[in-house]
mmCIF file of C-alpha atoms in Angstrom:
data_model
loop_
_atom_site.group_PDB
_atom_site.id
_atom_site.type_symbol
_atom_site.label_atom_id
_atom_site.label_comp_id
_atom_site.label_asym_id
_atom_site.label_seq_id
_atom_site.Cartn_x
_atom_site.Cartn_y
_atom_site.Cartn_z
ATOM 1 C CA MET A 81 -15.764 1.532 7.153
ATOM 2 C CA ASN A 82 -16.555 1.357 3.415
ATOM 3 C CA ALA A 83 -14.987 -1.151 1.012
ATOM 4 C CA LYS A 84 -12.460 1.308 -0.445
ATOM 5 C CA ALA A 85 -11.190 2.354 2.988
ATOM 6 C CA LYS A 86 -10.958 -1.321 3.975
ATOM 7 C CA ARG A 87 -8.742 -2.009 0.953
ATOM 8 C CA VAL A 88 -6.467 0.882 1.897
ATOM 9 C CA GLN A 89 -6.195 -0.369 5.480
ATOM 10 C CA ARG A 90 -5.619 -3.952 4.317
ATOM 11 C CA THR A 91 -2.797 -2.856 1.996
ATOM 12 C CA TYR A 92 -1.207 -0.817 4.804
ATOM 13 C CA LEU A 93 -1.369 -3.708 7.269
ATOM 14 C CA THR A 94 -0.046 -6.226 4.712
ATOM 15 C CA LEU A 95 2.989 -4.106 3.875
ATOM 16 C CA LEU A 96 3.542 -3.353 7.554
ATOM 17 C CA LEU A 97 3.457 -7.076 8.347
ATOM 18 C CA CYS A 98 6.031 -7.937 5.668
ATOM 19 C CA ASN A 99 8.311 -5.002 6.438
ATOM 20 C CA THR A 100 8.299 -5.620 10.190
ATOM 21 C CA LEU A 101 8.830 -9.361 9.760
ATOM 22 C CA ALA A 102 11.899 -8.672 7.636
ATOM 23 C CA ALA A 103 13.281 -6.087 10.057
ATOM 24 C CA SER A 104 12.602 -8.110 13.207
ATOM 25 C CA LEU A 105 14.588 -11.134 12.075
ATOM 26 C CA ILE A 106 17.701 -9.284 13.265
ATOM 27 C CA TRP A 107 16.287 -7.126 16.079
ATOM 28 C CA GLY A 108 16.954 -9.754 18.709
ATOM 29 C CA ILE A 109 20.550 -10.369 17.631
ATOM 30 C CA ASN A 110 21.806 -7.169 15.975
ATOM 31 C CA THR A 111 23.937 -5.942 18.889
ATOM 32 C CA ILE A 112 25.312 -9.458 19.420
ATOM 33 C CA PHE A 113 26.025 -9.607 15.661
ATOM 34 C CA LEU A 114 28.073 -6.406 15.861
ATOM 35 C CA LEU A 115 29.961 -7.578 18.942
ATOM 36 C CA ASP A 116 30.649 -10.921 17.232
ATOM 37 C CA ALA A 117 32.128 -8.971 14.317
ATOM 38 C CA GLY A 118 34.786 -7.663 16.727
ATOM 39 C CA LEU A 119 33.311 -4.293 17.741
ATOM 40 C CA SER A 120 33.370 -3.041 21.337
ATOM 41 C CA ASN A 121 30.222 -1.824 23.090
ATOM 42 C CA PHE A 122 31.174 1.737 22.231
ATOM 43 C CA GLU A 123 31.810 0.829 18.567
ATOM 44 C CA ALA A 124 28.624 -1.240 18.309
ATOM 45 C CA PHE A 125 26.451 1.576 19.581
ATOM 46 C CA ALA A 126 28.475 4.099 17.579
ATOM 47 C CA ALA A 127 27.582 2.023 14.497
ATOM 48 C CA ASN A 128 23.947 2.266 15.586
ATOM 49 C CA ALA A 129 24.500 5.999 15.963
ATOM 50 C CA PHE A 130 25.667 6.171 12.351
ATOM 51 C CA PHE A 131 22.440 4.384 11.449
ATOM 52 C CA THR A 132 20.449 7.085 13.214
ATOM 53 C CA ALA A 133 22.767 9.737 11.739
ATOM 54 C CA GLY A 134 21.851 8.413 8.301
ATOM 55 C CA MET A 135 18.214 8.847 9.242
ATOM 56 C CA LEU A 136 18.998 12.324 10.564
ATOM 57 C CA VAL A 137 20.646 13.393 7.303
ATOM 58 C CA PHE A 138 18.161 11.834 4.909
ATOM 59 C CA GLU A 139 14.825 12.198 6.750
ATOM 60 C CA ILE A 140 13.871 15.573 5.309
ATOM 61 C CA PRO A 141 15.174 14.966 1.738
ATOM 62 C CA THR A 142 13.320 11.657 1.462
ATOM 63 C CA GLY A 143 10.217 13.128 3.102
ATOM 64 C CA VAL A 144 10.275 16.017 0.637
ATOM 65 C CA MET A 145 10.799 13.555 -2.223
ATOM 66 C CA ALA A 146 7.744 11.605 -1.057
ATOM 67 C CA ASP A 147 5.668 14.790 -1.001
ATOM 68 C CA LEU A 148 6.919 15.783 -4.463
ATOM 69 C CA LYS A 149 7.284 12.495 -6.339
ATOM 70 C CA GLY A 150 4.883 10.176 -4.535
ATOM 71 C CA ARG A 151 4.703 8.002 -1.409
ATOM 72 C CA ARG A 152 4.584 4.747 -3.403
ATOM 73 C CA LEU A 153 7.903 5.532 -5.115
ATOM 74 C CA SER A 154 9.441 6.327 -1.736
ATOM 75 C CA TYR A 155 8.322 2.960 -0.318
ATOM 76 C CA LEU A 156 9.719 1.026 -3.279
ATOM 77 C CA LEU A 157 13.083 2.788 -3.002
ATOM 78 C CA GLY A 158 13.148 1.978 0.709
ATOM 79 C CA THR A 159 12.738 -1.768 0.222
ATOM 80 C CA ILE A 160 15.529 -1.923 -2.357
ATOM 81 C CA THR A 161 17.912 0.215 -0.296
ATOM 82 C CA LEU A 162 17.330 -1.842 2.859
ATOM 83 C CA ALA A 163 17.782 -5.140 1.049
ATOM 84 C CA ALA A 164 21.101 -4.006 -0.461
ATOM 85 C CA SER A 165 22.477 -2.545 2.780
ATOM 86 C CA THR A 166 21.451 -5.669 4.725
ATOM 87 C CA LEU A 167 23.463 -7.835 2.328
ATOM 88 C CA LEU A 168 26.369 -5.413 2.780
ATOM 89 C CA TYR A 169 26.130 -5.930 6.549
ATOM 90 C CA LEU A 170 26.317 -9.685 6.028
ATOM 91 C CA PHE A 171 29.390 -9.353 3.809
ATOM 92 C CA MET A 172 31.216 -7.156 6.333
ATOM 93 C CA TRP A 173 30.522 -9.637 9.137
ATOM 94 C CA GLN A 174 32.054 -12.401 7.021
ATOM 95 C CA VAL A 175 35.240 -10.423 6.319
ATOM 96 C CA SER A 176 35.550 -8.754 9.769
ATOM 97 C CA ALA A 177 35.355 -5.281 8.262
ATOM 98 C CA PRO A 178 36.855 -2.245 10.052
ATOM 99 C CA PHE A 179 34.664 0.158 11.997
ATOM 100 C CA TRP A 180 34.534 2.824 9.283
ATOM 101 C CA ALA A 181 32.889 0.321 6.934
ATOM 102 C CA TRP A 182 30.243 -0.465 9.543
ATOM 103 C CA ALA A 183 29.641 3.260 9.910
ATOM 104 C CA VAL A 184 29.023 3.670 6.161
ATOM 105 C CA ALA A 185 26.798 0.603 5.914
ATOM 106 C CA SER A 186 24.806 1.687 8.973
ATOM 107 C CA ALA A 187 24.206 5.113 7.443
ATOM 108 C CA LEU A 188 22.891 3.377 4.296
ATOM 109 C CA LEU A 189 20.513 1.352 6.455
ATOM 110 C CA GLY A 190 19.328 4.630 7.944
ATOM 111 C CA LEU A 191 18.734 5.975 4.431
ATOM 112 C CA GLY A 192 16.598 2.935 3.668
ATOM 113 C CA PHE A 193 14.340 3.484 6.667
ATOM 114 C CA THR A 194 13.874 7.189 5.902
ATOM 115 C CA PHE A 195 12.090 6.259 2.688
ATOM 116 C CA PHE A 196 9.427 4.649 4.907
ATOM 117 C CA SER A 197 9.222 6.888 7.967
ATOM 118 C CA GLY A 198 7.000 9.710 6.745
ATOM 119 C CA ALA A 199 5.805 8.354 3.414
ATOM 120 C CA VAL A 200 3.900 5.264 4.549
ATOM 121 C CA GLU A 201 1.943 7.050 7.258
ATOM 122 C CA ALA A 202 1.210 9.982 4.945
ATOM 123 C CA TRP A 203 0.070 7.570 2.222
ATOM 124 C CA LEU A 204 -2.281 5.824 4.650
ATOM 125 C CA VAL A 205 -3.893 8.975 6.067
ATOM 126 C CA ASP A 206 -4.445 10.655 2.699
ATOM 127 C CA ALA A 207 -5.767 7.436 1.126
ATOM 128 C CA LEU A 208 -8.188 6.960 4.022
ATOM 129 C CA ARG A 209 -9.454 10.536 3.688
ATOM 130 C CA ALA A 210 -9.970 10.097 -0.064
ATOM 131 C CA SER A 211 -11.789 6.823 0.580
ATOM 132 C CA GLY A 212 -14.378 8.419 2.860
ATOM 133 C CA PHE A 213 -13.009 7.050 6.136
ATOM 134 C CA THR A 214 -14.798 8.625 9.132
ATOM 135 C CA GLY A 215 -13.425 6.579 12.027
ATOM 136 C CA ARG A 216 -10.731 7.376 14.579
ATOM 137 C CA LEU A 217 -7.127 7.254 13.426
ATOM 138 C CA GLU A 218 -6.133 5.615 16.707
ATOM 139 C CA SER A 219 -8.043 2.512 15.676
ATOM 140 C CA VAL A 220 -6.063 2.143 12.444
ATOM 141 C CA PHE A 221 -2.697 2.927 14.007
ATOM 142 C CA ALA A 222 -3.502 0.580 16.898
ATOM 143 C CA LYS A 223 -4.208 -2.227 14.436
ATOM 144 C CA GLY A 224 -0.847 -1.393 12.925
ATOM 145 C CA GLU A 225 0.792 -1.773 16.342
ATOM 146 C CA ILE A 226 -0.875 -5.180 16.762
ATOM 147 C CA ILE A 227 0.232 -6.349 13.309
ATOM 148 C CA ARG A 228 3.699 -4.983 13.950
ATOM 149 C CA GLY A 229 3.788 -6.826 17.253
ATOM 150 C CA ILE A 230 2.674 -10.113 15.668
ATOM 151 C CA ALA A 231 5.304 -9.805 12.941
ATOM 152 C CA MET A 232 7.965 -8.852 15.446
ATOM 153 C CA LEU A 233 6.985 -11.766 17.684
ATOM 154 C CA GLY A 234 7.411 -14.259 14.871
ATOM 155 C CA GLY A 235 10.465 -12.615 13.339
ATOM 156 C CA SER A 236 12.441 -12.060 16.534
ATOM 157 C CA VAL A 237 11.865 -15.592 17.838
ATOM 158 C CA ALA A 238 12.694 -17.053 14.428
ATOM 159 C CA GLY A 239 15.787 -14.858 14.104
ATOM 160 C CA GLY A 240 17.150 -15.923 17.489
ATOM 161 C CA VAL A 241 16.441 -19.609 16.929
ATOM 162 C CA ILE A 242 17.810 -19.583 13.378
ATOM 163 C CA ALA A 243 20.981 -17.837 14.556
ATOM 164 C CA GLN A 244 21.454 -20.408 17.320
ATOM 165 C CA VAL A 245 21.026 -23.478 15.079
ATOM 166 C CA THR A 246 22.929 -22.021 12.097
ATOM 167 C CA ASN A 247 24.942 -18.814 12.572
ATOM 168 C CA LEU A 248 24.385 -15.105 13.149
ATOM 169 C CA GLY A 249 24.479 -14.306 9.429
ATOM 170 C CA VAL A 250 21.523 -16.397 8.191
ATOM 171 C CA PRO A 251 18.781 -14.078 9.588
ATOM 172 C CA TYR A 252 20.333 -11.205 7.624
ATOM 173 C CA LEU A 253 20.144 -13.199 4.398
ATOM 174 C CA LEU A 254 16.492 -14.073 5.056
ATOM 175 C CA ARG A 255 15.753 -10.420 5.810
ATOM 176 C CA ALA A 256 17.019 -9.352 2.387
ATOM 177 C CA VAL A 257 14.903 -12.026 0.664
ATOM 178 C CA ILE A 258 11.705 -10.903 2.445
ATOM 179 C CA LEU A 259 12.398 -7.255 1.615
ATOM 180 C CA LEU A 260 12.681 -8.090 -2.078
ATOM 181 C CA ALA A 261 9.374 -9.968 -1.889
ATOM 182 C CA THR A 262 7.838 -6.916 -0.172
ATOM 183 C CA PHE A 263 8.995 -4.761 -3.075
ATOM 184 C CA VAL A 264 6.954 -6.930 -5.441
ATOM 185 C CA LEU A 265 3.864 -6.716 -3.214
ATOM 186 C CA ALA A 266 4.113 -2.942 -2.885
ATOM 187 C CA TYR A 267 4.585 -2.535 -6.632
ATOM 188 C CA PHE A 268 1.222 -4.170 -7.313
ATOM 189 C CA LEU A 269 -0.824 -3.184 -4.238
ATOM 190 C CA MET A 270 0.215 0.373 -3.432
ATOM 191 C CA ARG A 271 -1.121 3.397 -5.347
ATOM 192 C CA ASP A 272 -1.040 7.090 -4.398
ATOM 193 C CA ILE A 273 -4.670 7.864 -3.485
ATOM 194 C CA GLY A 274 -5.885 11.258 -2.294
ATOM 195 C CA PHE A 275 -2.544 12.826 -3.119
ATOM 196 C CA THR A 276 -1.167 14.181 -6.393
ATOM 197 C CA PRO A 277 2.636 14.468 -6.710
ATOM 198 C CA SER A 278 3.802 17.959 -7.599
ATOM 199 C CA ALA A 279 4.589 18.514 -11.267
ATOM 200 C CA ASN A 280 5.161 22.272 -11.541
ATOM 201 C CA GLY A 281 8.314 24.318 -11.163
ATOM 202 C CA ARG A 282 11.924 23.366 -10.664
ATOM 203 C CA THR A 283 12.709 20.617 -8.231
ATOM 204 C CA VAL A 284 15.059 22.685 -6.047
ATOM 205 C CA GLU A 285 12.550 25.535 -5.851
ATOM 206 C CA ARG A 286 9.768 23.107 -4.946
ATOM 207 C CA ILE A 287 11.929 21.590 -2.212
ATOM 208 C CA LYS A 288 12.720 25.029 -0.744
ATOM 209 C CA ARG A 289 9.067 26.069 -0.841
ATOM 210 C CA LEU A 290 7.896 22.824 0.739
ATOM 211 C CA LEU A 291 10.535 23.002 3.493
ATOM 212 C CA HIS A 292 9.572 26.604 4.233
ATOM 213 C CA GLN A 293 5.913 25.651 4.466
ATOM 214 C CA SER A 294 6.769 22.660 6.645
ATOM 215 C CA VAL A 295 8.657 24.834 9.135
ATOM 216 C CA ASN A 296 5.688 27.193 9.300
ATOM 217 C CA VAL A 297 3.284 24.323 9.832
ATOM 218 C CA GLY A 298 5.621 22.403 12.159
ATOM 219 C CA LEU A 299 8.092 24.134 14.467
ATOM 220 C CA LYS A 300 6.453 27.560 14.293
ATOM 221 C CA ARG A 301 3.109 26.212 15.486
ATOM 222 C CA PRO A 302 2.939 25.499 19.232
ATOM 223 C CA THR A 303 0.230 22.893 18.617
ATOM 224 C CA VAL A 304 2.802 20.785 16.734
ATOM 225 C CA ARG A 305 6.171 21.991 18.035
ATOM 226 C CA TRP A 306 5.955 20.682 21.600
ATOM 227 C CA VAL A 307 4.928 17.206 20.470
ATOM 228 C CA LEU A 308 7.820 17.100 18.000
ATOM 229 C CA LEU A 309 10.340 18.163 20.650
ATOM 230 C CA THR A 310 9.572 15.153 22.851
ATOM 231 C CA SER A 311 10.962 12.855 20.148
ATOM 232 C CA PRO A 312 14.755 13.316 20.577
ATOM 233 C CA PHE A 313 14.683 12.362 24.252
ATOM 234 C CA PHE A 314 11.935 9.760 24.180
ATOM 235 C CA MET A 315 13.077 7.934 21.044
ATOM 236 C CA GLY A 316 16.805 8.402 21.693
ATOM 237 C CA ALA A 317 16.523 6.523 24.983
ATOM 238 C CA MET A 318 14.065 3.895 23.755
ATOM 239 C CA VAL A 319 16.236 2.815 20.818
ATOM 240 C CA TYR A 320 19.218 2.265 23.099
ATOM 241 C CA ALA A 321 17.101 0.473 25.700
ATOM 242 C CA PHE A 322 15.889 -2.012 23.113
ATOM 243 C CA TYR A 323 19.223 -2.844 21.499
ATOM 244 C CA ALA A 324 21.181 -2.918 24.768
ATOM 245 C CA MET A 325 18.616 -5.341 26.165
ATOM 246 C CA GLN A 326 20.070 -8.150 24.027
ATOM 247 C CA PRO A 327 23.554 -8.369 25.613
ATOM 248 C CA TYR A 328 22.199 -7.172 28.993
ATOM 249 C CA LEU A 329 19.796 -10.107 29.287
ATOM 250 C CA LEU A 330 22.460 -12.576 28.123
ATOM 251 C CA GLN A 331 24.745 -11.181 30.813
ATOM 252 C CA LEU A 332 22.045 -11.565 33.482
ATOM 253 C CA TYR A 333 21.140 -15.026 32.157
ATOM 254 C CA GLY A 334 24.769 -16.139 32.413
ATOM 255 C CA ASP A 335 25.253 -17.542 28.883
ATOM 256 C CA PRO A 336 26.662 -15.166 26.231
ATOM 257 C CA HIS A 337 25.821 -17.621 23.436
ATOM 258 C CA ALA A 338 22.123 -18.161 24.303
ATOM 259 C CA TYR A 339 20.943 -16.260 21.230
ATOM 260 C CA GLY A 340 17.470 -17.719 21.682
ATOM 261 C CA ILE A 341 17.141 -15.699 24.906
ATOM 262 C CA ALA A 342 17.910 -12.522 22.977
ATOM 263 C CA GLY A 343 15.283 -13.490 20.411
ATOM 264 C CA LEU A 344 12.760 -14.206 23.150
ATOM 265 C CA ALA A 345 13.457 -10.775 24.654
ATOM 266 C CA ALA A 346 12.558 -9.153 21.348
ATOM 267 C CA ALA A 347 9.516 -11.439 21.181
ATOM 268 C CA LEU A 348 8.481 -10.210 24.603
ATOM 269 C CA VAL A 349 8.603 -6.660 23.273
ATOM 270 C CA ALA A 350 6.454 -7.811 20.355
ATOM 271 C CA GLY A 351 3.894 -9.417 22.656
ATOM 272 C CA ALA A 352 3.753 -6.263 24.729
ATOM 273 C CA GLN A 353 3.319 -4.293 21.507
ATOM 274 C CA ILE A 354 0.257 -6.370 20.646
ATOM 275 C CA ILE A 355 -1.194 -5.656 24.088
ATOM 276 C CA GLY A 356 -0.414 -1.949 23.800
ATOM 277 C CA GLY A 357 -2.016 -1.784 20.369
ATOM 278 C CA ALA A 358 -5.129 -3.452 21.736
ATOM 279 C CA ILE A 359 -5.289 -0.995 24.641
ATOM 280 C CA ALA A 360 -4.791 2.213 22.614
ATOM 281 C CA PRO A 361 -8.305 2.416 21.047
ATOM 282 C CA HIS A 362 -9.899 2.171 24.505
ATOM 283 C CA LEU A 363 -7.919 4.946 26.188
ATOM 284 C CA SER A 364 -10.917 7.277 26.033
ATOM 285 C CA ARG A 365 -12.300 5.419 29.049
ATOM 286 C CA LEU A 366 -9.379 6.699 31.140
ATOM 287 C CA PHE A 367 -8.169 9.820 29.318
ATOM 288 C CA LYS A 368 -9.938 12.558 27.412
ATOM 289 C CA ARG A 369 -6.829 14.136 25.866
ATOM 290 C CA ARG A 370 -4.084 12.678 23.688
ATOM 291 C CA SER A 371 -1.569 15.063 25.242
ATOM 292 C CA THR A 372 -2.325 13.593 28.690
ATOM 293 C CA VAL A 373 -1.527 10.096 27.413
ATOM 294 C CA LEU A 374 1.776 11.380 26.008
ATOM 295 C CA LEU A 375 2.752 13.088 29.261
ATOM 296 C CA VAL A 376 1.830 10.177 31.538
ATOM 297 C CA GLY A 377 3.508 7.693 29.214
ATOM 298 C CA VAL A 378 6.781 9.625 29.068
ATOM 299 C CA VAL A 379 6.940 9.997 32.861
ATOM 300 C CA ILE A 380 6.209 6.330 33.611
ATOM 301 C CA SER A 381 8.526 5.108 30.844
ATOM 302 C CA ALA A 382 11.481 7.064 32.245
ATOM 303 C CA CYS A 383 10.802 5.653 35.723
ATOM 304 C CA VAL A 384 10.581 2.075 34.433
ATOM 305 C CA MET A 385 13.818 2.461 32.497
ATOM 306 C CA ALA A 386 15.597 3.717 35.621
ATOM 307 C CA VAL A 387 14.378 0.751 37.680
ATOM 308 C CA THR A 388 15.605 -1.566 34.891
ATOM 309 C CA GLY A 389 19.121 -0.424 35.727
ATOM 310 C CA LEU A 390 18.641 -0.260 39.494
ATOM 311 C CA ALA A 391 17.302 -3.845 39.766
ATOM 312 C CA PRO A 392 19.714 -5.953 37.677
ATOM 313 C CA HIS A 393 17.982 -9.337 38.012
ATOM 314 C CA PHE A 394 16.956 -11.393 34.977
ATOM 315 C CA TRP A 395 13.226 -11.842 35.615
ATOM 316 C CA VAL A 396 12.804 -8.339 37.038
ATOM 317 C CA VAL A 397 14.390 -6.852 33.934
ATOM 318 C CA VAL A 398 12.293 -9.075 31.662
ATOM 319 C CA THR A 399 9.126 -7.884 33.398
ATOM 320 C CA LEU A 400 10.132 -4.226 33.180
ATOM 321 C CA LEU A 401 10.999 -4.697 29.517
ATOM 322 C CA ALA A 402 7.426 -5.816 28.937
ATOM 323 C CA VAL A 403 6.037 -2.831 30.847
ATOM 324 C CA TRP A 404 7.857 -0.131 28.904
ATOM 325 C CA SER A 405 7.117 -1.937 25.646
ATOM 326 C CA VAL A 406 3.406 -1.696 26.415
ATOM 327 C CA LEU A 407 3.829 1.993 27.245
ATOM 328 C CA PHE A 408 5.618 2.643 23.962
ATOM 329 C CA SER A 409 2.918 0.830 21.989
ATOM 330 C CA VAL A 410 0.180 2.838 23.691
ATOM 331 C CA ILE A 411 1.881 6.209 23.258
ATOM 332 C CA MET A 412 2.806 5.946 19.574
ATOM 333 C CA PRO A 413 -0.712 5.529 18.034
ATOM 334 C CA VAL A 414 -1.959 8.430 20.131
ATOM 335 C CA LYS A 415 0.945 10.652 19.109
ATOM 336 C CA GLN A 416 0.517 9.665 15.444
ATOM 337 C CA ALA A 417 -3.213 10.406 15.556
ATOM 338 C CA TYR A 418 -2.662 13.871 17.039
ATOM 339 C CA LEU A 419 0.069 14.891 14.582
ATOM 340 C CA ASN A 420 -1.899 13.670 11.575
ATOM 341 C CA ALA A 421 -4.928 15.611 12.786
ATOM 342 C CA VAL A 422 -3.075 18.933 12.661
ATOM 343 C CA ILE A 423 -0.761 18.476 9.638
ATOM 344 C CA PRO A 424 -1.963 19.539 6.149
ATOM 345 C CA THR A 425 -1.845 16.946 3.380
ATOM 346 C CA GLN A 426 0.847 18.582 1.245
ATOM 347 C CA GLN A 427 3.374 18.749 4.093
ATOM 348 C CA ARG A 428 2.353 15.524 5.825
ATOM 349 C CA ALA A 429 5.235 13.251 4.782
ATOM 350 C CA THR A 430 7.810 16.015 5.321
ATOM 351 C CA ILE A 431 6.677 16.867 8.861
ATOM 352 C CA LEU A 432 6.287 13.218 9.851
ATOM 353 C CA SER A 433 9.799 12.663 8.519
ATOM 354 C CA PHE A 434 10.945 15.652 10.569
ATOM 355 C CA ASP A 435 9.488 13.987 13.664
ATOM 356 C CA SER A 436 11.522 10.871 12.839
ATOM 357 C CA LEU A 437 14.540 13.096 12.211
ATOM 358 C CA LEU A 438 14.297 14.522 15.733
ATOM 359 C CA GLY A 439 14.069 11.010 17.168
ATOM 360 C CA SER A 440 17.138 10.058 15.145
ATOM 361 C CA ALA A 441 18.988 13.108 16.454
ATOM 362 C CA GLY A 442 18.388 11.863 19.983
ATOM 363 C CA GLY A 443 19.773 8.478 18.973
ATOM 364 C CA VAL A 444 22.889 10.014 17.410
ATOM 365 C CA VAL A 445 23.680 11.782 20.674
ATOM 366 C CA GLY A 446 22.436 9.131 23.066
ATOM 367 C CA GLN A 447 23.632 5.797 21.714
ATOM 368 C CA PRO A 448 27.404 6.421 21.801
ATOM 369 C CA LEU A 449 26.962 8.121 25.195
ATOM 370 C CA PHE A 450 25.024 5.193 26.637
ATOM 371 C CA GLY A 451 27.350 2.662 24.970
ATOM 372 C CA LYS A 452 30.354 4.366 26.568
ATOM 373 C CA ALA A 453 28.550 4.260 29.917
ATOM 374 C CA ALA A 454 28.038 0.512 29.404
ATOM 375 C CA ASP A 455 31.772 0.046 28.689
ATOM 376 C CA MET A 456 32.760 2.045 31.770
ATOM 377 C CA TRP A 457 30.161 1.046 34.360
ATOM 378 C CA GLY A 458 28.078 -1.791 32.892
ATOM 379 C CA TYR A 459 24.705 -2.162 31.194
ATOM 380 C CA ALA A 460 22.676 -1.616 34.365
ATOM 381 C CA GLN A 461 24.166 1.819 34.988
ATOM 382 C CA SER A 462 23.764 2.756 31.321
ATOM 383 C CA TYR A 463 20.000 2.280 31.693
ATOM 384 C CA VAL A 464 19.947 4.788 34.537
ATOM 385 C CA VAL A 465 21.787 7.273 32.306
ATOM 386 C CA ALA A 466 19.303 6.594 29.486
ATOM 387 C CA ALA A 467 16.372 7.148 31.884
ATOM 388 C CA ALA A 468 17.782 10.540 32.904
ATOM 389 C CA PHE A 469 18.126 11.435 29.224
ATOM 390 C CA GLN A 470 14.516 10.436 28.525
ATOM 391 C CA ALA A 471 13.299 12.538 31.460
ATOM 392 C CA PHE A 472 14.233 15.654 29.458
ATOM 393 C CA ALA A 473 11.138 14.903 27.321
ATOM 394 C CA ILE A 474 8.843 15.637 30.271
ATOM 395 C CA PRO A 475 8.933 19.487 30.031
ATOM 396 C CA PHE A 476 8.116 19.282 26.319
ATOM 397 C CA ALA A 477 5.252 16.859 27.001
ATOM 398 C CA LEU A 478 3.933 19.418 29.493
ATOM 399 C CA GLY A 479 4.238 22.092 26.798
ATOM 400 C CA ALA A 480 2.329 19.856 24.395
ATOM 401 C CA LYS A 481 -0.475 19.505 26.926
ATOM 402 C CA ARG A 482 -0.683 23.275 27.466
ATOM 403 C CA HIS A 483 -0.718 24.173 23.774
ATOM 404 C CA ALA A 484 -2.624 21.235 22.263
ATOM 405 C CA LEU A 485 -5.322 22.097 19.726
ATOM 406 C CA SER A 486 -8.419 21.052 21.669
ATOM 407 C CA ARG A 487 -10.340 19.348 18.865
ATOM 408 C CA ALA A 488 -7.354 17.328 17.638
ATOM 409 C CA ASP A 489 -6.342 16.581 21.240
ATOM 410 C CA ALA A 490 -9.661 14.937 22.099
ATOM 411 C CA ILE A 491 -9.325 11.162 21.937
ATOM 412 C CA THR A 492 -13.016 10.820 21.101
ATOM 413 C CA ASP A 493 -12.762 13.075 18.041
ATOM 414 C CA THR A 494 -13.212 11.255 14.704
ATOM 415 C CA ASN A 495 -12.378 14.054 12.296
ATOM 416 C CA PHE A 496 -9.195 15.152 10.588
ATOM 417 C CA VAL A 497 -8.274 18.645 11.801
ATOM 418 C CA GLN A 498 -5.897 19.818 9.119
ATOM 419 C CA GLN A 499 -7.202 23.188 8.123
ATOM 420 C CA GLN A 500 -6.836 24.840 11.525
ATOM 421 C CA HIS A 501 -3.721 26.802 12.428
ATOM 422 C CA ARG A 502 -2.594 28.455 15.607
#
């Protein structure tokens, strides 16, 4: 890897470290935070659903904005929006705000994350191409998973411990501070490389043209469509499984105020993420096709999630949590590498945002459904329901395997395959 490509990768990993550290300070306690604010299980996961609904509504507009105005601008707007909405969350907890206020604030949090979802990955891939990078994308995304896991490990443990020795609101304050510091770093380190923001024509016309092109490149192409359609079921179940794990483990542990246990659970996910990121670049020893990794991962993940509900014992659940975290961390770099290999530069951020949008759609439907199941039957049974929901991704993973573009699907391939269409 040449010096310019190394700088691009270093900037990406630095921003990923800061962003994940900020986010993970509350990942281990967020559901407990909402329940402490007076929400029921249904309301807490409905608030999370409004978060994913915000992502659903804003994914495409912010992705289009990133493709038109620049990925750096999108990232900067994301850090500011997340910092402000996090402070709003803290204020509402202090005043015991009604549910509708949590719904609005959660949607704003979703808006903040949509500024990142497609733009950062698109910025990385285009900057690497312009820098003469010739390696495998899996290696870069896998390093990202490792960095994300390290940051999550530190942030989730710190968030749980800080909440236990102070109160549930302090991690939210620290999160906002780190996000503002990340804004400063991104302002000086991040530049749009290998991509020129559009400057011609009216904005509305450019948005319509870009969306039309993105549909043609995305949903109308079997090589992309089937991979995208796994996202609602896979991500919809995984998001619930992670956030429900906090109160579920406290219930199994027998102490509803052991916030450190919730933080350690998130740390376990982070540790598994590091392992998964380390495994991903070496998958070519076992698998030749990225689509095979996606299919096998989806099947095993659904089975593990079902057993998590069928074996409600603390250490069994902790072990299974680690297993599906590793699976998730292995699947995501492979999926990212395949999609980026078949998406043209000018629609990259939009289509990657559309992939996130589909995952958010699954969360909007799934989280209130699973939360209601938890209220009615308990957390264990809600995991079985979530596993059944995730199993709907299997037919689409099979479709992805049948229609995968062979060159982009090969794990050993080192080239970007953007110009080919099918």
